[in-house]
Coordinates of C-alpha atoms in Angstrom, one line a residue:
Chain R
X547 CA -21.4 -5.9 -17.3
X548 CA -20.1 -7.1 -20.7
X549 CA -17.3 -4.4 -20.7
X550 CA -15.9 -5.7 -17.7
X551 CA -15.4 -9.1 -18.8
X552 CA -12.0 -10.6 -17.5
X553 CA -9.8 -10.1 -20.3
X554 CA -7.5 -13.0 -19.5
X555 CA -7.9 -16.6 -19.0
X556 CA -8.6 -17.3 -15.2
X557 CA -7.7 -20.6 -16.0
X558 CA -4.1 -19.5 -16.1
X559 CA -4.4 -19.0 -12.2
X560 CA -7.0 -21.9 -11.7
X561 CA -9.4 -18.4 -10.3
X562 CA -13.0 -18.9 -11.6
X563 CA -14.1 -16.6 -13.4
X564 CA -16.5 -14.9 -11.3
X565 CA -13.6 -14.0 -8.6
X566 CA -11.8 -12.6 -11.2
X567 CA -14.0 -10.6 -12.3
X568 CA -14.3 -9.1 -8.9
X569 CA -11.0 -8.8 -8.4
X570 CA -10.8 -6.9 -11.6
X571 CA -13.6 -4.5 -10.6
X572 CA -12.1 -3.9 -7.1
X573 CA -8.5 -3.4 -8.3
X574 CA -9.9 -1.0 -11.3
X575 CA -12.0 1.1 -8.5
X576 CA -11.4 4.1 -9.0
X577 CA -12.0 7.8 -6.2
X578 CA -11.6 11.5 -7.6
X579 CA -8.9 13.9 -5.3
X580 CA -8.2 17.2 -5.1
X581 CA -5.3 18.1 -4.4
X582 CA -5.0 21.5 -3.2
X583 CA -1.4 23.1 -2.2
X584 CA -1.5 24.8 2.1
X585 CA -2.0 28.4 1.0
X586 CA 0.2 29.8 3.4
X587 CA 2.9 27.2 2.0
X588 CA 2.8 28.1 -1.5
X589 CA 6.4 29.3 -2.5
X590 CA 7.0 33.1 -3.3
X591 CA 6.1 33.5 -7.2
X592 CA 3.6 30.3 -7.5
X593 CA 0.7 30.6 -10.4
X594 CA -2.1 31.2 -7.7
X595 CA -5.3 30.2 -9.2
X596 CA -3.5 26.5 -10.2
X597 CA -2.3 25.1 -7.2
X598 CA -5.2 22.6 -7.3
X599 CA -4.7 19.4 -8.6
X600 CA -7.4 16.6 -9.8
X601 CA -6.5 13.1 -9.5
X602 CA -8.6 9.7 -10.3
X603 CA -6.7 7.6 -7.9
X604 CA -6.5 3.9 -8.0
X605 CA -8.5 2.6 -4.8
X606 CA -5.7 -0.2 -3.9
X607 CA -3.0 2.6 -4.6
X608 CA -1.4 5.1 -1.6
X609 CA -0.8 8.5 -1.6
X610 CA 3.2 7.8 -1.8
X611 CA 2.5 6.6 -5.0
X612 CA 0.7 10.1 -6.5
X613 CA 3.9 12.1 -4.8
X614 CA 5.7 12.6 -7.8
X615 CA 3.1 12.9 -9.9
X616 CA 1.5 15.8 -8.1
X617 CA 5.6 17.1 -7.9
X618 CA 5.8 17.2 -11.6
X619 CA 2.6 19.1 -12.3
X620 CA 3.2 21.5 -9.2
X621 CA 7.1 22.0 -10.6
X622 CA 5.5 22.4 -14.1
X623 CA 2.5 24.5 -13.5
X624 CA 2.3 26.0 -10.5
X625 CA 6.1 26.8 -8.8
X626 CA 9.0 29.2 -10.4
X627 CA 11.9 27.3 -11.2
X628 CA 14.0 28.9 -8.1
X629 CA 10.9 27.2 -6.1
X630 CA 10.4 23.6 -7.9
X631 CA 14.3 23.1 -7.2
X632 CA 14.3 23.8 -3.2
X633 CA 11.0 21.2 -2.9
X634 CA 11.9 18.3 -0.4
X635 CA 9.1 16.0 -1.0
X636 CA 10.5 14.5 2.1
X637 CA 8.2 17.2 4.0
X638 CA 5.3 17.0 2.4
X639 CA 2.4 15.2 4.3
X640 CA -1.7 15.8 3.6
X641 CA -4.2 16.7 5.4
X642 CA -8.0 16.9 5.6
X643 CA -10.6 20.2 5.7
X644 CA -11.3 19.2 9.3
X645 CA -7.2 19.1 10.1
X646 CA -7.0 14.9 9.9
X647 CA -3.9 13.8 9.1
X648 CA -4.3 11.7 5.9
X649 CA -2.1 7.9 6.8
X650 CA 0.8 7.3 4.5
X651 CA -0.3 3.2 5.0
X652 CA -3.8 3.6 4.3
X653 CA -4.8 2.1 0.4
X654 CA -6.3 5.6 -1.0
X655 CA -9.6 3.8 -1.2
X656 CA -10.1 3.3 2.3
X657 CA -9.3 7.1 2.8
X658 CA -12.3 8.3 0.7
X659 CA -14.3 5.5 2.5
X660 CA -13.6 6.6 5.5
X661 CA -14.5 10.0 5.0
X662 CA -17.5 9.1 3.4
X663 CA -18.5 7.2 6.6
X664 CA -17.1 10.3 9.0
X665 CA -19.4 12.5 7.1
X666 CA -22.1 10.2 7.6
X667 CA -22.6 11.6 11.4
X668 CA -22.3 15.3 10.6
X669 CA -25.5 17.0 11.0
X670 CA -24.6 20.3 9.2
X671 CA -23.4 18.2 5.9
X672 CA -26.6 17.5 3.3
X673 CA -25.5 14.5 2.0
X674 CA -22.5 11.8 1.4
X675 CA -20.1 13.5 -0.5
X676 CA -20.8 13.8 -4.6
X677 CA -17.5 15.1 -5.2
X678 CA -14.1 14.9 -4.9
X679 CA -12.0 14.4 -1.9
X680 CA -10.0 17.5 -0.7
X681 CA -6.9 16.9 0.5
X682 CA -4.4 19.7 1.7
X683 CA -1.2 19.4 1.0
X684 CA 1.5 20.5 3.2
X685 CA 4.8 21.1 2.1
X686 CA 6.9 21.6 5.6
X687 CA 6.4 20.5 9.0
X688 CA 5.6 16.9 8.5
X689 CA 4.0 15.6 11.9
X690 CA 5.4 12.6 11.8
X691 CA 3.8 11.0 15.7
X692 CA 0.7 11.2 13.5
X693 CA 2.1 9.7 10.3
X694 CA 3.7 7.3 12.1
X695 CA 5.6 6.4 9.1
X696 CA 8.1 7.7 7.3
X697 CA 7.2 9.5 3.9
X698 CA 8.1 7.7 0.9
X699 CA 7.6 4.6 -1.5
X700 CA 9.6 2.6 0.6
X701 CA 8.5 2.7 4.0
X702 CA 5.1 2.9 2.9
X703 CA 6.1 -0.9 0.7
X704 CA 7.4 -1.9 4.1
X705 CA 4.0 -1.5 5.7
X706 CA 2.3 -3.0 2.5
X707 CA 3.7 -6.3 3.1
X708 CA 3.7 -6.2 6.6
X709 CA -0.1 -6.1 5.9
X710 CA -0.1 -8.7 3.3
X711 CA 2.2 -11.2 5.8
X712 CA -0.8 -10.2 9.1
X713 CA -3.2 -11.2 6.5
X714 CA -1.6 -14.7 5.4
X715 CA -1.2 -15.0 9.4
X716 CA -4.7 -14.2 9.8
X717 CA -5.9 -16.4 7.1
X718 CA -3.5 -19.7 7.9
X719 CA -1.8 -19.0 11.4
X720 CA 1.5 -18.6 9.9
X721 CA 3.2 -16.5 6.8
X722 CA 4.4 -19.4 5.1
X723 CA 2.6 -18.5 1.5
X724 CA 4.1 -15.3 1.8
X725 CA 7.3 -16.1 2.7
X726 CA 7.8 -19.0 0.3
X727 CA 7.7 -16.6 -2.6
X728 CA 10.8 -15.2 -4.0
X729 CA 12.3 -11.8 -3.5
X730 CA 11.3 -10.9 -7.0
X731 CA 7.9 -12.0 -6.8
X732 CA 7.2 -10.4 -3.5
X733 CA 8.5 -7.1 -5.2
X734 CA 5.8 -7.9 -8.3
X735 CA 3.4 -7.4 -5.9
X736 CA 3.9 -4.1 -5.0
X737 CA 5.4 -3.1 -8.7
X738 CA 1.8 -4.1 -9.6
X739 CA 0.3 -2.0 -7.5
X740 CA 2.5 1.1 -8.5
X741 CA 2.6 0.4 -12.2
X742 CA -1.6 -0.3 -11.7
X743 CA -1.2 -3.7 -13.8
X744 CA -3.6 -6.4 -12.8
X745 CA -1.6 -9.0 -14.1
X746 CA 1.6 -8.7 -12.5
X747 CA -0.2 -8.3 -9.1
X748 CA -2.2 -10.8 -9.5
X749 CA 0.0 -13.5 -10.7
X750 CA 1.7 -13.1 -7.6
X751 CA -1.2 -12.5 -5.5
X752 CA -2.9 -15.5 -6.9
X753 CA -0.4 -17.9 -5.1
X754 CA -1.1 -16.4 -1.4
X755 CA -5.0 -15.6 -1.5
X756 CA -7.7 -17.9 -1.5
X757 CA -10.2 -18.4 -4.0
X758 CA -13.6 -19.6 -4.3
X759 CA -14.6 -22.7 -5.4
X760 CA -15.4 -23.0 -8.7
X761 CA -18.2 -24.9 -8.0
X762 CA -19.7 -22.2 -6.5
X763 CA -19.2 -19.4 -9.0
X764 CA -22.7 -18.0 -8.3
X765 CA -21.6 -16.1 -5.3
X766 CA -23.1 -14.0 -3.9
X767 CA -26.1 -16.0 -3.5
X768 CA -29.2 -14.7 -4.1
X769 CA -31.0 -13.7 -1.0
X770 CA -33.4 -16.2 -0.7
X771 CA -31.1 -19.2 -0.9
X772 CA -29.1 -18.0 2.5
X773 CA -30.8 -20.5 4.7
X774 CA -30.2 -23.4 2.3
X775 CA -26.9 -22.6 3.2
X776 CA -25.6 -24.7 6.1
X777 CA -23.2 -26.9 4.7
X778 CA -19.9 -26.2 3.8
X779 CA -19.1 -26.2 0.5
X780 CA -17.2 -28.8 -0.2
X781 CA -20.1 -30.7 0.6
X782 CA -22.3 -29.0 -2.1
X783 CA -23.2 -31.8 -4.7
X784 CA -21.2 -30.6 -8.3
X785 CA -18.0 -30.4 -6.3
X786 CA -15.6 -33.2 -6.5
X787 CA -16.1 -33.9 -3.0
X788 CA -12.4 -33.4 -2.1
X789 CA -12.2 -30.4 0.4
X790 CA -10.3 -27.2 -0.9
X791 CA -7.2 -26.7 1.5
X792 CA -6.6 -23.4 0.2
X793 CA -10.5 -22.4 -0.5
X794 CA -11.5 -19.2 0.8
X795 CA -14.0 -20.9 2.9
X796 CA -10.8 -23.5 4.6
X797 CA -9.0 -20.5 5.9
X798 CA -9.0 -19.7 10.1
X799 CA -10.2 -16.3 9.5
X800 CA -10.6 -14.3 6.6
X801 CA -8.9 -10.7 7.2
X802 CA -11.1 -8.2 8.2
X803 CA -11.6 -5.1 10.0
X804 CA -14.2 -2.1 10.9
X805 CA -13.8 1.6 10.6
X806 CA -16.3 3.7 12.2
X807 CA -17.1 7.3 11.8
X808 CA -14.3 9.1 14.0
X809 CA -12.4 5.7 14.5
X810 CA -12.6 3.0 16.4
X811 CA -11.2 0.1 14.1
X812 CA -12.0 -3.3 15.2
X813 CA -10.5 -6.3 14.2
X814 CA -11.1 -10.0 15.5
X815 CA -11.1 -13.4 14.2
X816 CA -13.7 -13.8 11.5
X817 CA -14.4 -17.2 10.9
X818 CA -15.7 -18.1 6.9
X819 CA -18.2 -20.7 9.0
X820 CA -20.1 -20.1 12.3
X821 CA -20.2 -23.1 15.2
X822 CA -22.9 -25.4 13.2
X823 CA -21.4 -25.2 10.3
X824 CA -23.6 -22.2 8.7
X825 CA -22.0 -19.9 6.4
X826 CA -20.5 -16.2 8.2
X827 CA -22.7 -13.1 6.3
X828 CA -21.8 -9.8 6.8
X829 CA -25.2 -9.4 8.4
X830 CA -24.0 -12.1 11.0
X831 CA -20.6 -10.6 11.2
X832 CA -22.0 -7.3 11.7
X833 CA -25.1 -8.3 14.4
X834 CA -22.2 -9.9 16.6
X835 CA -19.8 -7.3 16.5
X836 CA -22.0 -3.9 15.8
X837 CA -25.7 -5.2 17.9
X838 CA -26.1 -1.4 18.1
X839 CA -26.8 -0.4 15.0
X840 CA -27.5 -3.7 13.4
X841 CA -30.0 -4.8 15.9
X842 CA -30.6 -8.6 15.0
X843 CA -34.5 -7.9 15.5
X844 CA -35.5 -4.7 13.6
X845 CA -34.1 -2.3 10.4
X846 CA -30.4 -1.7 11.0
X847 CA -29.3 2.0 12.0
X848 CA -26.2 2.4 9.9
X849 CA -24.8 0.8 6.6
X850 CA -21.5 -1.1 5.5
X851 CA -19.7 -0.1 2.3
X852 CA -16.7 -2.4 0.8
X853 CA -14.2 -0.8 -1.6
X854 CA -17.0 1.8 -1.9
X855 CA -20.1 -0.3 -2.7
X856 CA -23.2 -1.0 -0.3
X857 CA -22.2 -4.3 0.2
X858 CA -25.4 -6.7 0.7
X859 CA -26.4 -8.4 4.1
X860 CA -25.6 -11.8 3.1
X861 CA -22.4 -11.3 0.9
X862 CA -20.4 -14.1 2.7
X863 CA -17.4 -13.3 4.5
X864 CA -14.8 -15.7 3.2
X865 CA -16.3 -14.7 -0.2
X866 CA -15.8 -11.0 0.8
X867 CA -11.7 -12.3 1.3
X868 CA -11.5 -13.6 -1.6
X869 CA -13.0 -11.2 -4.3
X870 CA -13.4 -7.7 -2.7
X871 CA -10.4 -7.2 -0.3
X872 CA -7.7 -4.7 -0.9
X873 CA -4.2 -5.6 -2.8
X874 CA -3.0 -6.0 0.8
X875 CA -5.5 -8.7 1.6
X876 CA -7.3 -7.1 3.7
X877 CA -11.7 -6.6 4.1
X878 CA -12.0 -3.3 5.0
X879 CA -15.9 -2.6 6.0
X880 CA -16.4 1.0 6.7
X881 CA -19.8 1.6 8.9
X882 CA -21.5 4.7 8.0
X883 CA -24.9 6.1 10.0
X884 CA -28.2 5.8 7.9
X885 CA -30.1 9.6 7.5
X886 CA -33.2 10.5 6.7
X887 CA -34.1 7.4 5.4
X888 CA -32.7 6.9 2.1
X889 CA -28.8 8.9 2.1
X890 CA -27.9 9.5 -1.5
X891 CA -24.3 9.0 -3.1
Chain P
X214 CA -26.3 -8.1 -9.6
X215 CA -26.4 -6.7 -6.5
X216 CA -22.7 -5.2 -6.5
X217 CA -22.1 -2.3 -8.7
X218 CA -18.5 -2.5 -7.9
X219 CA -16.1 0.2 -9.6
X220 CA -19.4 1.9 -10.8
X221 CA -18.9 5.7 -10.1
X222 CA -19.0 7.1 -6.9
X223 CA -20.9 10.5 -7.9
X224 CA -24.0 8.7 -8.9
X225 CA -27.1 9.7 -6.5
X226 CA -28.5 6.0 -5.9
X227 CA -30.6 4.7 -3.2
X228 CA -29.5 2.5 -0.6
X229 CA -30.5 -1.6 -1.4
X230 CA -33.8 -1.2 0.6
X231 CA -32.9 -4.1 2.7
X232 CA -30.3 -1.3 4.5
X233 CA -32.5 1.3 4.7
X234 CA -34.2 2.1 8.1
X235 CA -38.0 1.9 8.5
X236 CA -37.9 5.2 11.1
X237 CA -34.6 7.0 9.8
X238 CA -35.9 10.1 11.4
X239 CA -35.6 8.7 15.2
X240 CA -32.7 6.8 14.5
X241 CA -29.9 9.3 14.0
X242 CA -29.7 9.9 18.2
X243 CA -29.3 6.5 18.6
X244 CA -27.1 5.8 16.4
X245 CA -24.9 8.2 17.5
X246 CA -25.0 7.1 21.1
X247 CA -24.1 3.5 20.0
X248 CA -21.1 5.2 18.2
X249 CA -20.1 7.1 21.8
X250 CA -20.3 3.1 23.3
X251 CA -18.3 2.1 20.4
X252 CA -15.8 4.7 20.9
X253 CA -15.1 4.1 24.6
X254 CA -12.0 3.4 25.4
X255 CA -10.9 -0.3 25.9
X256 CA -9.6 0.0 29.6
X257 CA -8.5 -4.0 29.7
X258 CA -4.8 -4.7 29.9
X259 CA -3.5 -7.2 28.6
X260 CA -0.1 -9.1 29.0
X261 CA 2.5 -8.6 26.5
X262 CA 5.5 -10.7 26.5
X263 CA 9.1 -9.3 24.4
X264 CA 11.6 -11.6 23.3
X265 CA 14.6 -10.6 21.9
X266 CA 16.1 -11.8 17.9
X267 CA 19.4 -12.3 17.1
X268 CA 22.0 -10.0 18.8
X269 CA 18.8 -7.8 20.4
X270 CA 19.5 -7.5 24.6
X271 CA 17.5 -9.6 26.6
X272 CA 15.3 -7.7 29.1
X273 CA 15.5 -8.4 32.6
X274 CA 11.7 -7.8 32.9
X275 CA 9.5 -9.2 29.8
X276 CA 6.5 -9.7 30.6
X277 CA 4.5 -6.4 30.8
X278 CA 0.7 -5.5 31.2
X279 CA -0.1 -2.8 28.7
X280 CA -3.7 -0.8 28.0
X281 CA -5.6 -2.5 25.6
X282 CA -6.5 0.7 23.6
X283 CA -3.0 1.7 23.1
X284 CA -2.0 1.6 19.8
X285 CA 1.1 -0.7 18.8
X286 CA 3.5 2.8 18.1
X287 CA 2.9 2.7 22.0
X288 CA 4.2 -0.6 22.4
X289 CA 7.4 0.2 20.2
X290 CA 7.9 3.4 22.1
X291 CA 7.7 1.6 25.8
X292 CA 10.5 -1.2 24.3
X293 CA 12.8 1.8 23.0
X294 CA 12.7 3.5 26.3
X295 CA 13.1 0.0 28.2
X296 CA 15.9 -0.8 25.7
X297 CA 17.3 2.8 26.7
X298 CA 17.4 3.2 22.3
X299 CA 18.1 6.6 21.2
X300 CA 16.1 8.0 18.4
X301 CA 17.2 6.5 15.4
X302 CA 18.6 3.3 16.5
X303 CA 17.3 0.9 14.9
X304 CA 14.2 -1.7 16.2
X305 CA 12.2 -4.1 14.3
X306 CA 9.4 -5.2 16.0
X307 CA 7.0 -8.6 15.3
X308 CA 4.0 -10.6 16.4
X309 CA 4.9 -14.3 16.8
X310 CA 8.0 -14.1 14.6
X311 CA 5.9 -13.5 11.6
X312 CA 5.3 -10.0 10.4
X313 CA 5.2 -6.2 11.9
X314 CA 2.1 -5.1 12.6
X315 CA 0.4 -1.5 11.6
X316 CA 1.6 1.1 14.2
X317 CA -1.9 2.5 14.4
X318 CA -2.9 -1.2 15.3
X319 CA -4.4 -1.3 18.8
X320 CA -3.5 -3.8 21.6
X321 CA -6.3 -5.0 21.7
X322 CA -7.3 -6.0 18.1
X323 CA -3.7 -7.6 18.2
X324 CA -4.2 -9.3 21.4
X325 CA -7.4 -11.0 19.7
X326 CA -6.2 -12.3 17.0
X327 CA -2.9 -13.3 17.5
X328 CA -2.3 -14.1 21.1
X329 CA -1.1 -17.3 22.6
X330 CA -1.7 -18.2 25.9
X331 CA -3.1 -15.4 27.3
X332 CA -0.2 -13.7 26.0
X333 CA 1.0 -11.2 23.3
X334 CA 4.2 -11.9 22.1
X335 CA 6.0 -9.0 20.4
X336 CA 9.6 -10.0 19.0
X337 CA 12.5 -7.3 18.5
X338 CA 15.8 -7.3 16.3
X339 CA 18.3 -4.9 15.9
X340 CA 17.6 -6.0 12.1
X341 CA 15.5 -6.6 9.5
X342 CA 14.3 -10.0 10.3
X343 CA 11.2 -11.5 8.5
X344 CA 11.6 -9.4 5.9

């Protein structure tokens, strides 16, 4: 663990330690792509043989973000000059082996998630997927009724903080955090994001989401302790007692939502404490919403993975908002089938 | 440490055994039919209520009741026919004055969390509004 040690004082943002640390593994999460060119597409003249391009992509990035880097290795590799001038990265869009089109909006993370998760209910596949992710790319055509957004950086930062401002509603029942930050911070959020530097995100980001409690840096808790657990914790003795407004366990609802294989996503309000005052798991959140496959009674039929791990039953939800959601402040939970007892990654 | 964030994906490791199933083998048919219930289509409607921003026209009708499953590109596609919009006009559409939602949103996860009274409210301007 030492190597990830938070390399910057979390006192600077008043974040424990142990939530940045988090934050610092989720936002340095990495998924390998490949990138592979339509066949039929490729320009008159192309380097055939080339037109596939590998890519460690940032989890909390989007596949806006890789355009121009996939545009200067096709223009320099792949095309003939007459070819790399007439590209219109306007057109291009990608698309998946089974013919899915691949969202502009989605965080690239939640993409491979989500097809780990589909694959999950294929019969014919052997396992989760060990390698990359293909993705075609198209360079005409562009569907845009399934994109539903336009291509490009900016649209796609539109939809960003529109997420990041549903979130803060989510969270507080207005936008007001987001809102009250100034034009240039609001753009250091997603310049973060596209330059991939922690800091600048996350001295922004720091101001609108939630943290834990210092007081309870030992989250999550270790399994045994989850009944002990019925208090809030600003009741827990070693806090000063004063409630933390802007804790991740004061907010309304921490921001959340399903994916299952094939769709649907569900979304509902996820309170960070149940009716008497005991603590939201994910095993609780998931028995309420998903009885099927996580029958309260007996072994659950299907898994949860979060940013790409297997998260634990009793990770906490508002500890889930605050440490492991996505640079647009959203938990995304992605519900994959168990097979043949033990699937392997 | 149970997490293993940002570890690498391509690693073979087992499943914490607290997630895997005692009798996997019998399990996969179910589990797929509880995906099919999942899947079903939401056939609830639910009222939405538009109100216009700024120089937007009023609509003589606003309140509508709208499928549940339909997505919120659904929604915006109904106002810019009721509006009589052409493609490309411009439309900015909210929830409760505050922010624009996904378009692949459904109805019905909106509806959940952010209604008010029993109703959805979905705000439009002929500009950007709430930035």
């Amino acid at each position: 663990m030492s190597t990830y040690a938070p390399r910057h004082a979390p006192s600077a943002f008043s974040t424990p330690a142990s939530t940045t640390l988090f934050r610092r593994l989720t936002w340095e999460g990495t998924v390998p792509l490949e990138i592979r060119v339509a066949s039929a597409e490729l320009p008159a003249n192309s380097d055939r043989g080339l037109e596939c391009y590998y890519i460690q992509a940032a989890r909390v990035s989007y596949l806006p973000l890789l355009v121009p880097e996939i545009k200067r290795f096709l223009s320099d590799v792949v095309f003939d000059e007459a070819a790399a001038q007439g590209i219109k990265e306007e057109d291009w869009w990608f698309e998946s082996e089974d013919g899915a089109v691949f969202r502009w909006h989605w965080p690239i993370g939640l993409i491979y998630d989500n097809h780990t998760i589909t694959m999950s209910t294929r019969p014919n596949t052997s396992a989760a997927p060990s390698g990359p992710l293909r993705l075609i790319l198209h360079l005409a055509s562009p569907p845009s009724e399934k994109l539903l957004l336009s291509p490009g950086s900016e649209a796609c930062k539109q939809a960003f903080m529109g997420q990041l401002k549903e979130a803060d509603f989510i969270r507080w029942g207005n936008t007001k955090r987001i809102t009250g930050l100034r034009k240039a911070e609001q753009d250091g959020l997603w310049e973060g994001i596209k330059e991939h530097n922690f800091d600048e995100y996350w001295r922004v980001a720091s101001k609108v989401t939630p943290t834990t409690s210092p007081a309870r840096s030992q989250s999550p808790p270790p399994p045994s302790s989850v009944s002990m657990h019925t208090r809030p914790p600003s009741a827990d003795p070693g806090s000063n007692g004063a409630p933390d407004r802007d804790g991740a366990y004061s907010v309304r609802s921490v921001p959340v939502r399903i994916y299952l294989p094939d769709g649907p996503v569900m979304q509902d309000l996820v309170p960070p404490l149940l009716e008497d005052g005991s603590i939201n798991t994910l095993s609780r959140f998931l028995d309420t919403h998903l009885p099927l496959l996580f029958p309260a009674d007996r072994a659950p039929l299907a898994y949860a993975l979060i940013q790409g791990v297997l998260a634990p039953p009793e990770a906490e939800m508002a500890w889930l908002g605050a440490c492991l959601a996505g640079a647009d402040g959203w938990v995304n939970i992605c519900v994959g089938l168990l097979r043949e007892g033990i699937p392997r990654f | 440490m149970a997490l293993t964030a940002g570890a690498p994906e391509s690693h073979s490791r087992p499943l914490p055994s607290v997630w895997t199933s005692a009798d996997a083998a019998g399990t996969m048919q179910e589990a797929l039919e509880a995906l099919d219930t999942y899947k079903k289509k939401d056939l609830t409607k639910v009222v939405v209520r538009f109100k216009a921003v700024g120089n937007a026209p009023i609509m003589k009708q606003n309140f509508y009741k709208i499928s549940a499953s339909n997505r919120f590109q659904a929604v915006i596609q109904f106002l810019r026919k009721e509006l009589g919009w052409k493609a490309g006009d411009p439309l900015f559409t909210y929830i409760n004055l505050a922010f624009s939602p996904a378009p692949d949103d459904t109805v019905a996860n909106l509806f959940k969390s952010f209604s008010t009274d029993g109703h959805l409210i979905v705000n439009y301007s002929t500009t950007a509004a709430w930035g």
